[in-house]
């Protein structure tokens, strides 16, 4: 899957076609591929339905091309062209290189060029094209809420990236609304995973666990577009530690406010970090009423940790780990579609309360 | 010191995390310049670092005889990682990883080495401002295992205030029952059993663990998983390669010690064990030990009836002519070491009484495959006429571990047409088609489990001894019986003599 999604190396294509014709062509392609090489077996993991603007589909194709081993088995791209009234279809099957005695996975790509008029009933086009009994994941990186809503009865999972939406509050509301109907995998949430792991690890030693309930200040610096990721991290701490958060308010270039913990209030501050070139978080800084202080910074080779004990002893170290990059995040999102994280919804609910 | 399993209820932040926190750890590899360290351990550690899976503070100390500085060893480690890592290393992560590597030179029986080691470990604790867990990985020749363990004890490195100390021991764990018992005694004279992690890397393989999921997460199989429905079980670990450059090791070990005593008996345990109460280390291992105890140890007189050994002769593999075992470099002309071993075992309990378990392994066989074939009893009565049928065969369930991990079930199906003719067809499931994730290397999983203190995938002392109790009489008998051994042509399915083990209508499944 390279270049422009609307112009992939189609083995089969037809103008003014129907979903039934595309589905029949796919079956024939699979049969032909298997006849040509019996070692080619179709991957059967999940259906990924991607709704994109046709003119921006190249960027999405490039992202999908780099997800590596987390590639879905059947990808159905609905590329939306302004003013189009008919459907054009293309289908292709790509297989890994075969080694003697080993099987190679074959993955199917279907591209359907459609118009805006099709979006409200996109389910009737996509339904015949998904592999029955596999999980179906919907991803609409260019918006198209009407198309996603139409596909919800077919889908078990919706992939969103809350940092894609210009308005953070709207992004979280949309994620919350989708989460009522399907399992939501939010790439903004996945960007915070290494940070959540490290905060959890810092407070994991038995003698430090009481300090979790003494957190008194939390400051997060984030890529200017990644306010949603920062809010979700605060929401996670609030949900897991039973804080009662208040709506954050603008304060100079940041947003700030507080959450009420059982023993004390927690001062919260989310600050954009314009110097950060990649999406996600730049720094997380925590302070406890007992005098402990932890700061995690994005750095080469992993997160750079700085820690001061209650007695003032300072330590620094690197928590090893490679950056996953945007393609890695998307691949992780596809993988997570088959898992269930019970902590996202509670974190999202708290983040919606906090959203300025 | 708490393990993460203990931490789960008390640390609300670990809920939902795929990777649970592991206490900061200093790992010491004895034999840090050896082949295993270079090919497996260092790449596994790097990959864990790459994924952010190592403890948040992690230090590595290598200990070996070669004179190296820390910087020299870091270069050795970098080269090994670049050559053998399953993913291209990220330069920043690799650099940060290598900055935490130290080297302690010396011979393993020299007490001053352990003084130096202790100082290096203490320096890491000092730097961290807290006692770090300590894991000692014995990746040396087996004769050094007791030496190192006793020196660790003498140096007081077997325990640490407010932190855990663990000892990871590579295979082989003894080469006879007496050696295994002696080694257990010496290891347990220094460490407690809960501190000891005996590696059998097969147990770290995803597909071996999947066998438990397959058996105990599906109601479909349990009703037939017994002597009433199962006719026989065949476990095969076939390799198409010869011994390569490993003559020195292999000619002393042989096929029985190399694969049957450990890996294949573990596979047998996974097939035959009762469902454990839960998947905690001791519950799972208790059930496996029960299976091993239910296998009667053969007497010298039994061995000829239940075991076959052979050596490969010259032949053709993959279109190439290959030499026989005795013509391989480094193999003595009069070697009696078996390159093929096959056994017939019986598990004497209510579930399995009367069901033969056939195990076979060999080098230079027709192809590389590791699988478990469970053959069901034939249907009691067939209503169709057999005329024109290719053949109705008993159902066979095949669990393939490599190369194409999956499960296949053979069924009888009607051949299309007007007549009722039957032929066998396969219903196949391949793990690779259904899961996105690449299985981690077995060593990555095992190293993490050991650092976490989870012993489920490691062999317990009584388990090792129970395995040896079955294999030791065969080893003794074979070593006391002069050659020459039966042979099989390289590239074949094994020696004809193996057929003598089969009961009734049983046949060996084609490799």
PDB file of C-alpha atoms in Angstrom, chain B residues 114-272:
ATOM      1  CA  UNK B 114      32.902 -11.954  43.545  1.00  0.00           C
ATOM      2  CA  UNK B 115      34.380  -9.171  45.649  1.00  0.00           C
ATOM      3  CA  UNK B 116      34.732  -7.083  42.492  1.00  0.00           C
ATOM      4  CA  UNK B 117      31.234  -8.068  41.441  1.00  0.00           C
ATOM      5  CA  UNK B 118      29.846  -7.095  44.803  1.00  0.00           C
ATOM      6  CA  UNK B 119      31.512  -3.690  44.611  1.00  0.00           C
ATOM      7  CA  UNK B 120      30.145  -3.077  41.125  1.00  0.00           C
ATOM      8  CA  UNK B 121      26.626  -4.059  42.160  1.00  0.00           C
ATOM      9  CA  UNK B 122      26.812  -1.950  45.322  1.00  0.00           C
ATOM     10  CA  UNK B 123      27.917   1.037  43.244  1.00  0.00           C
ATOM     11  CA  UNK B 124      24.732   0.720  41.194  1.00  0.00           C
ATOM     12  CA  UNK B 125      22.654   0.593  44.391  1.00  0.00           C
ATOM     13  CA  UNK B 126      24.476   3.637  45.692  1.00  0.00           C
ATOM     14  CA  UNK B 127      23.890   5.538  42.469  1.00  0.00           C
ATOM     15  CA  UNK B 128      20.174   4.650  42.511  1.00  0.00           C
ATOM     16  CA  UNK B 129      19.834   5.526  46.175  1.00  0.00           C
ATOM     17  CA  UNK B 130      17.933   2.302  46.788  1.00  0.00           C
ATOM     18  CA  UNK B 131      18.634  -1.427  46.932  1.00  0.00           C
ATOM     19  CA  UNK B 132      18.095  -2.854  43.454  1.00  0.00           C
ATOM     20  CA  UNK B 133      16.985  -6.406  42.825  1.00  0.00           C
ATOM     21  CA  UNK B 134      19.799  -8.701  41.718  1.00  0.00           C
ATOM     22  CA  UNK B 135      19.506 -11.419  39.094  1.00  0.00           C
ATOM     23  CA  UNK B 136      22.420 -13.759  38.393  1.00  0.00           C
ATOM     24  CA  UNK B 137      22.183 -15.463  35.010  1.00  0.00           C
ATOM     25  CA  UNK B 138      24.393 -18.572  34.731  1.00  0.00           C
ATOM     26  CA  UNK B 139      25.087 -18.835  31.013  1.00  0.00           C
ATOM     27  CA  UNK B 140      28.284 -20.859  31.316  1.00  0.00           C
ATOM     28  CA  UNK B 141      29.374 -24.435  30.767  1.00  0.00           C
ATOM     29  CA  UNK B 142      27.337 -26.566  33.221  1.00  0.00           C
ATOM     30  CA  UNK B 143      30.357 -27.595  35.295  1.00  0.00           C
ATOM     31  CA  UNK B 144      30.561 -23.993  36.522  1.00  0.00           C
ATOM     32  CA  UNK B 145      26.961 -23.833  37.797  1.00  0.00           C
ATOM     33  CA  UNK B 146      27.703 -25.193  41.293  1.00  0.00           C
ATOM     34  CA  UNK B 147      30.989 -23.308  41.474  1.00  0.00           C
ATOM     35  CA  UNK B 148      29.342 -19.963  40.757  1.00  0.00           C
ATOM     36  CA  UNK B 149      26.401 -20.605  43.059  1.00  0.00           C
ATOM     37  CA  UNK B 150      28.665 -21.541  45.955  1.00  0.00           C
ATOM     38  CA  UNK B 151      30.919 -18.558  45.368  1.00  0.00           C
ATOM     39  CA  UNK B 152      27.872 -16.278  45.317  1.00  0.00           C
ATOM     40  CA  UNK B 153      26.842 -17.752  48.654  1.00  0.00           C
ATOM     41  CA  UNK B 154      30.330 -17.386  50.114  1.00  0.00           C
ATOM     42  CA  UNK B 155      30.421 -13.748  49.040  1.00  0.00           C
ATOM     43  CA  UNK B 156      27.021 -13.093  50.652  1.00  0.00           C
ATOM     44  CA  UNK B 157      25.485 -12.303  47.271  1.00  0.00           C
ATOM     45  CA  UNK B 158      22.627 -14.792  47.724  1.00  0.00           C
ATOM     46  CA  UNK B 159      20.521 -12.312  49.676  1.00  0.00           C
ATOM     47  CA  UNK B 160      20.051  -8.552  49.865  1.00  0.00           C
ATOM     48  CA  UNK B 161      18.237  -6.442  52.388  1.00  0.00           C
ATOM     49  CA  UNK B 162      15.011  -4.944  51.046  1.00  0.00           C
ATOM     50  CA  UNK B 163      15.473  -6.432  47.575  1.00  0.00           C
ATOM     51  CA  UNK B 164      15.165  -9.767  45.816  1.00  0.00           C
ATOM     52  CA  UNK B 165      18.043 -11.927  44.621  1.00  0.00           C
ATOM     53  CA  UNK B 166      17.358 -14.451  41.857  1.00  0.00           C
ATOM     54  CA  UNK B 167      19.457 -17.080  40.185  1.00  0.00           C
ATOM     55  CA  UNK B 168      18.694 -18.075  36.589  1.00  0.00           C
ATOM     56  CA  UNK B 169      20.310 -21.324  35.457  1.00  0.00           C
ATOM     57  CA  UNK B 170      20.648 -22.380  31.824  1.00  0.00           C
ATOM     58  CA  UNK B 171      20.228 -25.930  30.612  1.00  0.00           C
ATOM     59  CA  UNK B 172      21.443 -28.616  30.848  1.00  0.00           C
ATOM     60  CA  UNK B 173      20.528 -29.071  34.482  1.00  0.00           C
ATOM     61  CA  UNK B 174      22.658 -32.180  34.974  1.00  0.00           C
ATOM     62  CA  UNK B 175      23.377 -34.904  32.443  1.00  0.00           C
ATOM     63  CA  UNK B 176      22.146 -37.759  34.660  1.00  0.00           C
ATOM     64  CA  UNK B 177      19.697 -38.115  37.523  1.00  0.00           C
ATOM     65  CA  UNK B 178      22.568 -38.229  40.012  1.00  0.00           C
ATOM     66  CA  UNK B 179      24.081 -35.042  38.599  1.00  0.00           C
ATOM     67  CA  UNK B 180      20.734 -33.263  38.591  1.00  0.00           C
ATOM     68  CA  UNK B 181      20.151 -34.253  42.224  1.00  0.00           C
ATOM     69  CA  UNK B 182      23.635 -33.164  43.205  1.00  0.00           C
ATOM     70  CA  UNK B 183      23.246 -29.840  41.412  1.00  0.00           C
ATOM     71  CA  UNK B 184      19.853 -29.238  43.031  1.00  0.00           C
ATOM     72  CA  UNK B 185      21.342 -29.970  46.412  1.00  0.00           C
ATOM     73  CA  UNK B 186      24.229 -27.568  45.899  1.00  0.00           C
ATOM     74  CA  UNK B 187      22.049 -24.808  44.430  1.00  0.00           C
ATOM     75  CA  UNK B 188      19.462 -25.172  47.179  1.00  0.00           C
ATOM     76  CA  UNK B 189      22.254 -25.142  49.736  1.00  0.00           C
ATOM     77  CA  UNK B 190      22.716 -21.487  48.840  1.00  0.00           C
ATOM     78  CA  UNK B 191      19.419 -20.228  47.386  1.00  0.00           C
ATOM     79  CA  UNK B 192      15.822 -20.977  48.299  1.00  0.00           C
ATOM     80  CA  UNK B 193      13.778 -22.681  45.585  1.00  0.00           C
ATOM     81  CA  UNK B 194      11.708 -19.499  45.074  1.00  0.00           C
ATOM     82  CA  UNK B 195      14.933 -17.722  44.070  1.00  0.00           C
ATOM     83  CA  UNK B 196      15.918 -20.292  41.433  1.00  0.00           C
ATOM     84  CA  UNK B 197      14.785 -20.105  37.800  1.00  0.00           C
ATOM     85  CA  UNK B 198      15.850 -23.120  35.701  1.00  0.00           C
ATOM     86  CA  UNK B 199      15.590 -22.227  32.031  1.00  0.00           C
ATOM     87  CA  UNK B 200      13.954 -24.439  29.465  1.00  0.00           C
ATOM     88  CA  UNK B 201      13.583 -21.951  26.647  1.00  0.00           C
ATOM     89  CA  UNK B 202      10.872 -24.057  24.993  1.00  0.00           C
ATOM     90  CA  UNK B 203       8.558 -22.982  27.797  1.00  0.00           C
ATOM     91  CA  UNK B 204       9.059 -19.368  26.758  1.00  0.00           C
ATOM     92  CA  UNK B 205       7.752 -20.051  23.284  1.00  0.00           C
ATOM     93  CA  UNK B 206       4.366 -18.515  22.661  1.00  0.00           C
ATOM     94  CA  UNK B 207       2.997 -21.661  21.031  1.00  0.00           C
ATOM     95  CA  UNK B 208       3.851 -23.840  24.025  1.00  0.00           C
ATOM     96  CA  UNK B 209       1.993 -21.432  26.266  1.00  0.00           C
ATOM     97  CA  UNK B 210      -0.837 -21.412  23.752  1.00  0.00           C
ATOM     98  CA  UNK B 211      -1.273 -25.123  24.315  1.00  0.00           C
ATOM     99  CA  UNK B 212      -2.626 -24.372  27.751  1.00  0.00           C
ATOM    100  CA  UNK B 213      -4.979 -21.758  26.311  1.00  0.00           C
ATOM    101  CA  UNK B 214      -6.046 -24.208  23.636  1.00  0.00           C
ATOM    102  CA  UNK B 215      -6.820 -26.963  26.128  1.00  0.00           C
ATOM    103  CA  UNK B 216      -8.217 -24.985  29.007  1.00  0.00           C
ATOM    104  CA  UNK B 217     -10.004 -22.086  27.300  1.00  0.00           C
ATOM    105  CA  UNK B 218     -12.069 -24.249  24.924  1.00  0.00           C
ATOM    106  CA  UNK B 219     -14.815 -26.549  26.080  1.00  0.00           C
ATOM    107  CA  UNK B 220     -14.729 -28.432  22.793  1.00  0.00           C
ATOM    108  CA  UNK B 221     -11.729 -30.613  23.520  1.00  0.00           C
ATOM    109  CA  UNK B 222     -11.941 -31.552  27.177  1.00  0.00           C
ATOM    110  CA  UNK B 223     -14.737 -34.150  26.760  1.00  0.00           C
ATOM    111  CA  UNK B 224     -12.613 -36.165  24.317  1.00  0.00           C
ATOM    112  CA  UNK B 225      -9.256 -35.530  25.950  1.00  0.00           C
ATOM    113  CA  UNK B 226      -8.898 -38.953  27.526  1.00  0.00           C
ATOM    114  CA  UNK B 227      -8.336 -42.659  26.948  1.00  0.00           C
ATOM    115  CA  UNK B 228     -11.928 -43.204  25.816  1.00  0.00           C
ATOM    116  CA  UNK B 229     -11.511 -41.109  22.679  1.00  0.00           C
ATOM    117  CA  UNK B 230      -7.783 -40.742  22.085  1.00  0.00           C
ATOM    118  CA  UNK B 231      -5.927 -43.593  20.474  1.00  0.00           C
ATOM    119  CA  UNK B 232      -2.374 -42.283  20.638  1.00  0.00           C
ATOM    120  CA  UNK B 233      -0.289 -39.132  20.874  1.00  0.00           C
ATOM    121  CA  UNK B 234       2.847 -38.473  18.830  1.00  0.00           C
ATOM    122  CA  UNK B 235       5.259 -35.682  19.698  1.00  0.00           C
ATOM    123  CA  UNK B 236       7.842 -34.921  17.027  1.00  0.00           C
ATOM    124  CA  UNK B 237      10.780 -32.530  17.093  1.00  0.00           C
ATOM    125  CA  UNK B 238      12.500 -33.046  13.762  1.00  0.00           C
ATOM    126  CA  UNK B 239      15.376 -31.053  12.368  1.00  0.00           C
ATOM    127  CA  UNK B 240      16.662 -31.107   8.826  1.00  0.00           C
ATOM    128  CA  UNK B 241      20.078 -29.790   9.810  1.00  0.00           C
ATOM    129  CA  UNK B 242      22.997 -31.796  11.152  1.00  0.00           C
ATOM    130  CA  UNK B 243      25.140 -30.958  14.139  1.00  0.00           C
ATOM    131  CA  UNK B 244      27.027 -28.172  12.362  1.00  0.00           C
ATOM    132  CA  UNK B 245      29.911 -26.991  14.506  1.00  0.00           C
ATOM    133  CA  UNK B 246      28.450 -28.348  17.747  1.00  0.00           C
ATOM    134  CA  UNK B 247      30.171 -31.752  17.683  1.00  0.00           C
ATOM    135  CA  UNK B 248      31.953 -31.058  20.963  1.00  0.00           C
ATOM    136  CA  UNK B 249      28.685 -30.535  22.802  1.00  0.00           C
ATOM    137  CA  UNK B 250      26.445 -32.844  20.834  1.00  0.00           C
ATOM    138  CA  UNK B 251      28.610 -35.929  20.896  1.00  0.00           C
ATOM    139  CA  UNK B 252      28.523 -35.830  24.685  1.00  0.00           C
ATOM    140  CA  UNK B 253      24.825 -35.072  24.885  1.00  0.00           C
ATOM    141  CA  UNK B 254      22.980 -36.935  22.126  1.00  0.00           C
ATOM    142  CA  UNK B 255      19.368 -36.540  21.080  1.00  0.00           C
ATOM    143  CA  UNK B 256      17.843 -37.878  24.295  1.00  0.00           C
ATOM    144  CA  UNK B 257      19.591 -35.408  26.565  1.00  0.00           C
ATOM    145  CA  UNK B 258      19.452 -32.567  24.053  1.00  0.00           C
ATOM    146  CA  UNK B 259      15.714 -32.566  23.441  1.00  0.00           C
ATOM    147  CA  UNK B 260      13.763 -35.430  24.991  1.00  0.00           C
ATOM    148  CA  UNK B 261      14.691 -35.109  28.664  1.00  0.00           C
ATOM    149  CA  UNK B 262      13.676 -31.459  28.781  1.00  0.00           C
ATOM    150  CA  UNK B 263      11.701 -29.960  25.911  1.00  0.00           C
ATOM    151  CA  UNK B 264       9.785 -33.015  24.730  1.00  0.00           C
ATOM    152  CA  UNK B 265       8.801 -34.163  28.189  1.00  0.00           C
ATOM    153  CA  UNK B 266       7.584 -30.627  28.843  1.00  0.00           C
ATOM    154  CA  UNK B 267       5.427 -30.819  25.719  1.00  0.00           C
ATOM    155  CA  UNK B 268       4.091 -34.159  26.899  1.00  0.00           C
ATOM    156  CA  UNK B 269       3.218 -32.602  30.256  1.00  0.00           C
ATOM    157  CA  UNK B 270       1.307 -29.806  28.544  1.00  0.00           C
ATOM    158  CA  UNK B 271      -0.728 -32.325  26.561  1.00  0.00           C
ATOM    159  CA  UNK B 272      -1.434 -34.632  29.473  1.00  0.00           C
TER     160      UNK B 272
END
